[in-house]
Amino acid sequence: MILVTGATGHFGKSTIDFLLKKGISSTNIVALVRDEAKAGDLKAKGITIRTGDYHNYDSLINAFEGINKLLLVSSSDITDRTRQQQNVVSAAKEAGVKHILYTSTERKNETATSPIHFVTGSHIETENIIKASGIPYTIFRNNLYLDMLPIFFGQQVLEKGVFLPTGETSAAFSTRDDMAEAAANVLISDGHENKDYGISNTENVSVPEIVKSLGEVVGKEIGYVSPTSELFIETMTKAGVPEQFVGMFAGFSEAIRQGEFETFNTDLEMLLGRKPVSAKEFLTGFYAPKN
Ligand SMILES: NC(=O)c1ccc[n+]([C@@H]2O[C@H](COP(=O)([O-])OP(=O)(O)OC[C@H]3O[C@@H](n4cnc5c(N)ncnc54)[C@H](OP(=O)(O)O)[C@@H]3O)[C@@H](O)[C@H]2O)c1
């Protein structure tokens, strides 16, 4: 029996859809959700729903009964995330889970000097907790989602262009669906125990290159300005963007600029058995005018 956490979120839902497409019976899939009201579509597909919250250890113990493989989708609530995910690992151990898989992050700088330590810190701690638990594991070092680009660019990107302090450094952005398909492939095949996979595109592209491609997709030139981090924070704050979003955009942009997401790892291509979706293909799907 396979359990997928975060099943009412994008990654968990996509992984379950790939499991079904690849022939896994819905009766062999369990979805962990914290709000059953959001699980109507999963129920309609015949997936067993179990409720549990990463903050509530007892709920997790009950939910993990009889589970062999558990995909822990990292919590979207980054406050106290290590503790939440420690609960998941401890409950998995107590419930006798045979294999735990975790959606971690690509990174190079593992110290507190990383501009995205507020995210990477708890991912690294969780990897260490998983490895110390003795449960066979697979770690997915997920690169940045291409799907985040429209959020970083903002709704007026086609009129106003892109203002982001990423500089000209490349990153191996990949689609969330490709990453979820790779996770599904690992869940349904053997030989992935005690491995760390780099889940990155085989192409590295910079934000100015992406902006150029975007212009080609929509048939007009799109501007790109890479300000200093300080000017970016000042401008966003004056524009009324909430502090937490300014910090997130600035941190991830600086991490891109420092090369944290540039990698030539080919594990994603290997796990998919094909080239990952490129940035240009993603932009075409998202921005190309629909008839
Ligand atoms: N690589 C990247 O570029 C990137 C970008 C964004 C996020 N991420 C990370 O990747 C994860 C998966 O991405 P996503 O797009 O699927 O995010 P998402 O759509 O926000 O899904 C996150 C899931 O985590 C669940 N969750 C949050 N707190 C929980 C708790 N205390 N107990 C149980 N479940 C909890 C949410 O439940 P609800 O449905 O009830 O809210 C949701 O189902 C994110 O959570 C984040 O850690 C990576």
Coordinates of C-alpha atoms and ligand atoms in Angstrom, one line a residue:
M1 CA 0.0 0.0 0.0
I2 CA 1.3 3.5 -1.0
L3 CA 0.5 6.6 1.0
V4 CA 1.0 10.1 -0.4
T5 CA 0.9 13.1 2.0
G6 CA -0.1 16.6 0.9
A7 CA -2.6 14.9 -1.4
T8 CA -4.9 18.0 -1.6
G9 CA -1.9 20.0 -2.8
H10 CA -0.4 20.2 -6.3
F11 CA 2.5 17.8 -6.0
G12 CA 0.6 15.1 -4.0
K13 CA -2.4 15.2 -6.3
S14 CA -0.2 15.0 -9.4
T15 CA 1.7 12.0 -8.1
I16 CA -1.5 10.2 -7.4
D17 CA -2.8 10.9 -10.9
F18 CA 0.5 9.5 -12.3
L19 CA 0.2 6.4 -10.1
L20 CA -3.3 5.8 -11.5
K21 CA -2.2 6.5 -15.1
K22 CA 0.6 4.0 -14.7
G23 CA -1.8 1.2 -13.7
I24 CA -1.7 1.3 -9.9
S25 CA -5.2 0.4 -8.6
S26 CA -6.9 3.1 -6.6
T27 CA -7.4 0.4 -3.9
N28 CA -3.6 0.4 -3.4
I29 CA -3.3 4.2 -2.9
V30 CA -4.0 6.1 0.4
A31 CA -4.1 9.9 0.4
L32 CA -3.2 11.7 3.6
V33 CA -5.2 15.0 3.9
R34 CA -5.7 17.4 6.7
D35 CA -9.1 18.6 5.4
E36 CA -11.3 15.9 4.1
A37 CA -13.7 18.5 2.6
K38 CA -10.9 19.2 0.0
A39 CA -10.6 15.5 -1.0
G40 CA -13.8 15.0 -3.0
D41 CA -12.0 14.5 -6.3
L42 CA -9.7 11.9 -4.7
K43 CA -12.6 10.0 -3.3
A44 CA -14.3 10.1 -6.7
K45 CA -11.3 8.3 -8.1
G46 CA -11.6 5.6 -5.5
I47 CA -8.6 6.6 -3.4
T48 CA -8.8 5.8 0.3
I49 CA -8.7 9.0 2.4
R50 CA -7.0 9.2 5.8
T51 CA -6.9 12.4 7.7
G52 CA -3.8 13.6 9.5
D53 CA -1.9 16.7 10.4
Y54 CA 1.9 16.9 10.5
H55 CA 1.5 18.7 13.9
N56 CA -0.6 15.8 15.3
Y57 CA 1.5 12.7 15.9
D58 CA -1.4 10.4 16.9
S59 CA -3.3 11.2 13.7
L60 CA -0.2 10.2 11.7
I61 CA 0.2 6.9 13.6
N62 CA -3.4 5.9 12.7
A63 CA -3.0 7.1 9.1
F64 CA 0.1 5.1 8.5
E65 CA -1.2 1.7 9.6
G66 CA -0.5 -1.0 6.9
I67 CA 1.5 1.4 4.7
N68 CA 4.6 0.0 2.9
K69 CA 5.7 3.1 1.0
L70 CA 5.2 6.7 2.1
L71 CA 5.8 9.8 0.0
L72 CA 6.3 12.7 2.4
V73 CA 5.5 15.9 0.5
S74 CA 7.3 18.6 2.4
S75 CA 5.0 20.9 4.4
S76 CA 4.0 24.2 2.8
D77 CA 4.0 25.6 6.4
I78 CA 7.6 26.5 6.9
T79 CA 7.2 27.6 10.5
D80 CA 8.4 24.8 12.7
R81 CA 8.6 22.5 9.6
T82 CA 11.4 20.3 11.0
R83 CA 9.2 19.4 14.0
Q84 CA 6.2 18.6 11.7
Q85 CA 8.2 16.4 9.5
Q86 CA 10.0 14.7 12.5
N87 CA 6.5 13.7 13.6
V88 CA 5.9 12.1 10.2
V89 CA 9.2 10.2 10.2
S90 CA 8.7 9.0 13.9
A91 CA 5.1 7.9 13.1
A92 CA 6.3 6.1 10.0
K93 CA 8.9 4.2 12.0
E94 CA 6.4 3.3 14.7
A95 CA 3.8 2.2 12.1
G96 CA 6.4 -0.1 10.4
V97 CA 6.6 1.8 7.0
K98 CA 9.2 0.0 4.8
H99 CA 10.3 2.9 2.5
I100 CA 10.0 6.7 3.0
L101 CA 10.4 9.1 0.1
Y102 CA 10.8 12.9 0.7
T103 CA 10.5 15.9 -1.6
S104 CA 13.6 17.9 -0.5
T105 CA 15.4 20.7 -2.3
E106 CA 18.3 21.2 -4.6
R107 CA 21.0 23.5 -3.0
K108 CA 24.7 23.9 -2.8
N109 CA 25.2 26.1 0.3
E110 CA 24.0 24.1 3.3
T111 CA 25.0 26.8 5.9
A112 CA 22.9 29.6 7.5
T113 CA 24.6 32.0 5.0
S114 CA 22.3 30.7 2.2
P115 CA 19.8 33.3 1.2
I116 CA 17.1 30.6 1.3
H117 CA 18.2 29.0 4.6
F118 CA 14.7 29.7 5.8
V119 CA 13.6 26.9 3.5
T120 CA 16.7 24.7 3.1
G121 CA 17.5 24.5 6.8
S122 CA 14.4 22.4 7.6
H123 CA 14.8 20.3 4.4
I124 CA 18.4 19.4 5.4
E125 CA 17.3 18.6 9.0
T126 CA 14.5 16.4 7.7
E127 CA 16.8 14.5 5.4
N128 CA 19.1 13.8 8.4
I129 CA 16.2 12.7 10.5
I130 CA 15.0 10.3 7.8
K131 CA 18.5 8.9 7.3
A132 CA 18.9 8.5 11.1
S133 CA 15.6 6.7 11.4
G134 CA 16.9 3.5 9.7
I135 CA 13.9 3.4 7.4
P136 CA 15.0 2.8 3.8
Y137 CA 14.7 6.2 2.1
T138 CA 14.7 8.1 -1.2
I139 CA 15.4 11.8 -1.2
F140 CA 14.3 13.9 -4.1
R141 CA 16.4 17.1 -4.3
N142 CA 13.8 19.0 -6.3
N143 CA 14.9 22.0 -8.3
L144 CA 12.7 25.1 -8.7
Y145 CA 9.3 24.5 -10.2
L146 CA 8.9 26.2 -13.6
D147 CA 5.3 26.6 -12.4
M148 CA 6.6 29.2 -9.9
L149 CA 7.8 31.6 -12.7
P150 CA 4.4 33.1 -13.4
I151 CA 4.1 33.9 -9.6
F152 CA 7.6 35.4 -9.6
F153 CA 6.8 37.4 -12.8
G154 CA 3.5 38.8 -11.6
Q155 CA 0.2 39.2 -13.5
Q156 CA 1.3 42.2 -15.5
V157 CA 4.5 40.7 -16.9
L158 CA 3.4 41.0 -20.5
E159 CA 2.8 44.8 -20.1
K160 CA 5.5 45.7 -17.5
G161 CA 8.2 43.1 -18.0
V162 CA 10.2 41.3 -15.3
F163 CA 11.9 43.0 -12.3
L164 CA 13.9 40.3 -10.4
P165 CA 17.4 40.4 -8.9
T166 CA 18.5 37.0 -10.4
G167 CA 21.3 38.4 -12.6
E168 CA 22.3 36.2 -15.5
T169 CA 23.0 32.9 -13.7
S170 CA 21.2 29.8 -14.9
A171 CA 19.0 27.3 -13.1
A172 CA 17.7 23.9 -14.0
F173 CA 14.0 24.7 -13.4
S174 CA 11.6 21.7 -14.1
T175 CA 7.9 21.3 -14.1
R176 CA 6.2 20.2 -11.0
D177 CA 4.4 17.5 -13.0
D178 CA 7.7 16.0 -14.3
M179 CA 8.9 15.9 -10.7
A180 CA 5.7 14.2 -9.6
E181 CA 5.9 11.7 -12.4
A182 CA 9.5 10.8 -11.4
A183 CA 8.3 10.3 -7.8
A184 CA 5.5 8.0 -9.1
N185 CA 8.0 6.0 -11.1
V186 CA 10.1 5.5 -8.0
L187 CA 7.1 4.5 -6.0
I188 CA 6.2 1.7 -8.5
S189 CA 9.6 0.3 -9.2
D190 CA 12.5 -1.3 -7.2
G191 CA 16.0 -0.4 -6.5
H192 CA 15.6 3.2 -5.2
E193 CA 16.3 2.5 -1.5
N194 CA 18.9 4.8 0.2
K195 CA 19.4 7.0 -2.8
D196 CA 19.5 10.8 -3.1
Y197 CA 18.2 11.9 -6.6
G198 CA 18.8 15.3 -8.1
I199 CA 15.5 16.3 -9.6
S200 CA 16.6 18.9 -12.1
N201 CA 16.1 19.7 -15.8
T202 CA 18.9 18.7 -18.2
E203 CA 18.9 22.3 -19.5
N204 CA 20.0 25.3 -17.4
V205 CA 18.5 28.7 -18.3
S206 CA 18.8 32.1 -16.9
V207 CA 15.9 34.4 -16.2
P208 CA 16.9 36.8 -19.0
E209 CA 16.9 33.8 -21.4
I210 CA 13.5 32.8 -20.1
V211 CA 12.2 36.3 -20.6
K212 CA 13.5 36.3 -24.1
S213 CA 11.7 33.0 -24.8
L214 CA 8.5 34.4 -23.2
G215 CA 8.7 37.3 -25.7
E216 CA 8.9 34.7 -28.6
V217 CA 5.9 32.8 -27.2
V218 CA 3.7 35.9 -26.9
G219 CA 5.1 37.7 -30.0
K220 CA 6.4 40.8 -28.3
E221 CA 9.5 41.9 -26.6
I222 CA 9.4 41.6 -22.8
G223 CA 11.7 43.8 -20.7
Y224 CA 14.0 42.4 -18.0
V225 CA 15.6 44.4 -15.2
S226 CA 17.8 42.8 -12.5
P227 CA 18.1 45.3 -9.7
T228 CA 20.2 45.0 -6.6
S229 CA 18.5 43.0 -3.9
E230 CA 18.3 46.2 -1.8
L231 CA 16.5 48.1 -4.5
F232 CA 14.2 45.1 -5.2
I233 CA 13.2 44.9 -1.6
E234 CA 12.7 48.7 -1.3
T235 CA 10.6 48.8 -4.5
M236 CA 8.4 45.9 -3.6
T237 CA 7.8 47.1 -0.1
K238 CA 6.8 50.6 -1.4
A239 CA 4.5 48.9 -3.8
G240 CA 2.7 47.3 -0.8
V241 CA 3.8 43.7 -1.4
P242 CA 3.6 41.8 2.0
E243 CA 6.9 41.4 3.8
Q244 CA 6.9 37.6 3.7
F245 CA 6.5 37.6 -0.1
V246 CA 9.2 40.2 -0.6
G247 CA 11.5 38.1 1.5
M248 CA 10.7 35.0 -0.4
F249 CA 11.1 36.5 -3.9
A250 CA 14.3 38.3 -2.8
G251 CA 15.8 35.2 -1.2
F252 CA 15.0 32.8 -4.1
S253 CA 16.3 35.4 -6.6
E254 CA 19.5 35.8 -4.8
A255 CA 19.9 32.0 -4.5
I256 CA 19.4 31.8 -8.3
R257 CA 22.0 34.6 -8.7
Q258 CA 24.5 32.7 -6.5
G259 CA 24.0 29.5 -8.6
E260 CA 22.2 27.4 -6.0
F261 CA 20.0 25.8 -8.7
E262 CA 22.5 25.4 -11.5
T263 CA 23.2 21.7 -11.9
F264 CA 24.0 19.2 -14.6
N265 CA 22.5 16.2 -12.8
T266 CA 20.6 13.9 -15.1
D267 CA 18.6 11.8 -12.5
L268 CA 15.3 13.4 -13.5
E269 CA 15.7 12.4 -17.2
M270 CA 16.8 8.9 -16.1
L271 CA 13.7 8.5 -13.8
L272 CA 11.3 9.8 -16.5
G273 CA 13.0 7.9 -19.4
R274 CA 12.7 11.1 -21.5
K275 CA 13.9 14.7 -21.6
P276 CA 12.1 16.8 -19.0
V277 CA 9.7 19.5 -20.3
S278 CA 11.8 22.6 -21.2
A279 CA 11.3 26.2 -20.0
K280 CA 10.2 27.2 -23.5
E281 CA 7.6 24.3 -23.7
F282 CA 6.3 25.3 -20.2
L283 CA 6.0 29.0 -21.2
T284 CA 4.2 28.0 -24.4
G285 CA 1.7 26.0 -22.4
F286 CA 1.1 28.7 -19.9
Y287 CA 1.3 32.0 -21.9
A288 CA 0.7 31.2 -25.6
P289 CA -2.5 32.9 -26.7
K290 CA -5.4 30.3 -26.7
N291 CA -7.8 30.2 -29.6
Ligands
LIG1 N1 10.6 23.4 -5.8 C1 9.8 24.4 -5.7 O1 9.9 25.3 -6.6 C2 8.7 24.5 -4.7 C3 7.8 25.6 -4.8 C4 6.8 25.7 -3.8 C5 6.8 24.7 -2.8 N2 7.7 23.7 -2.7 C6 7.6 22.7 -1.7 O2 7.1 21.5 -2.3 C7 5.9 21.1 -1.5 C8 4.9 20.6 -2.5 O3 4.5 21.6 -3.4 P1 3.0 21.8 -3.9 O4 3.1 22.7 -5.0 O5 2.3 20.6 -3.9 O6 2.5 22.7 -2.6 P2 1.0 22.9 -2.2 O7 0.1 22.8 -3.3 O8 1.0 24.1 -1.3 O9 0.7 21.6 -1.2 C9 1.3 21.5 0.1 C10 0.5 20.4 0.8 O10 1.0 20.3 2.1 C11 -0.1 20.1 3.0 N3 0.2 20.5 4.3 C12 0.7 21.7 4.8 N4 0.8 21.7 6.1 C13 0.4 20.5 6.5 C14 0.2 19.9 7.8 N5 0.5 20.5 8.9 N6 -0.2 18.6 7.8 C15 -0.5 17.9 6.7 N7 -0.4 18.4 5.5 C16 0.0 19.7 5.4 C17 -1.2 21.0 2.4 O11 -2.4 20.7 2.9 P3 -3.7 21.6 2.4 O12 -4.1 21.1 1.1 O13 -4.7 21.2 3.5 O14 -3.3 23.0 2.5 C18 -1.0 20.7 0.9 O15 -1.7 19.5 0.5 C19 5.4 22.4 -0.8 O16 4.7 22.1 0.3 C20 6.8 23.1 -0.5 O17 7.4 22.5 0.7 C21 8.7 23.6 -3.7

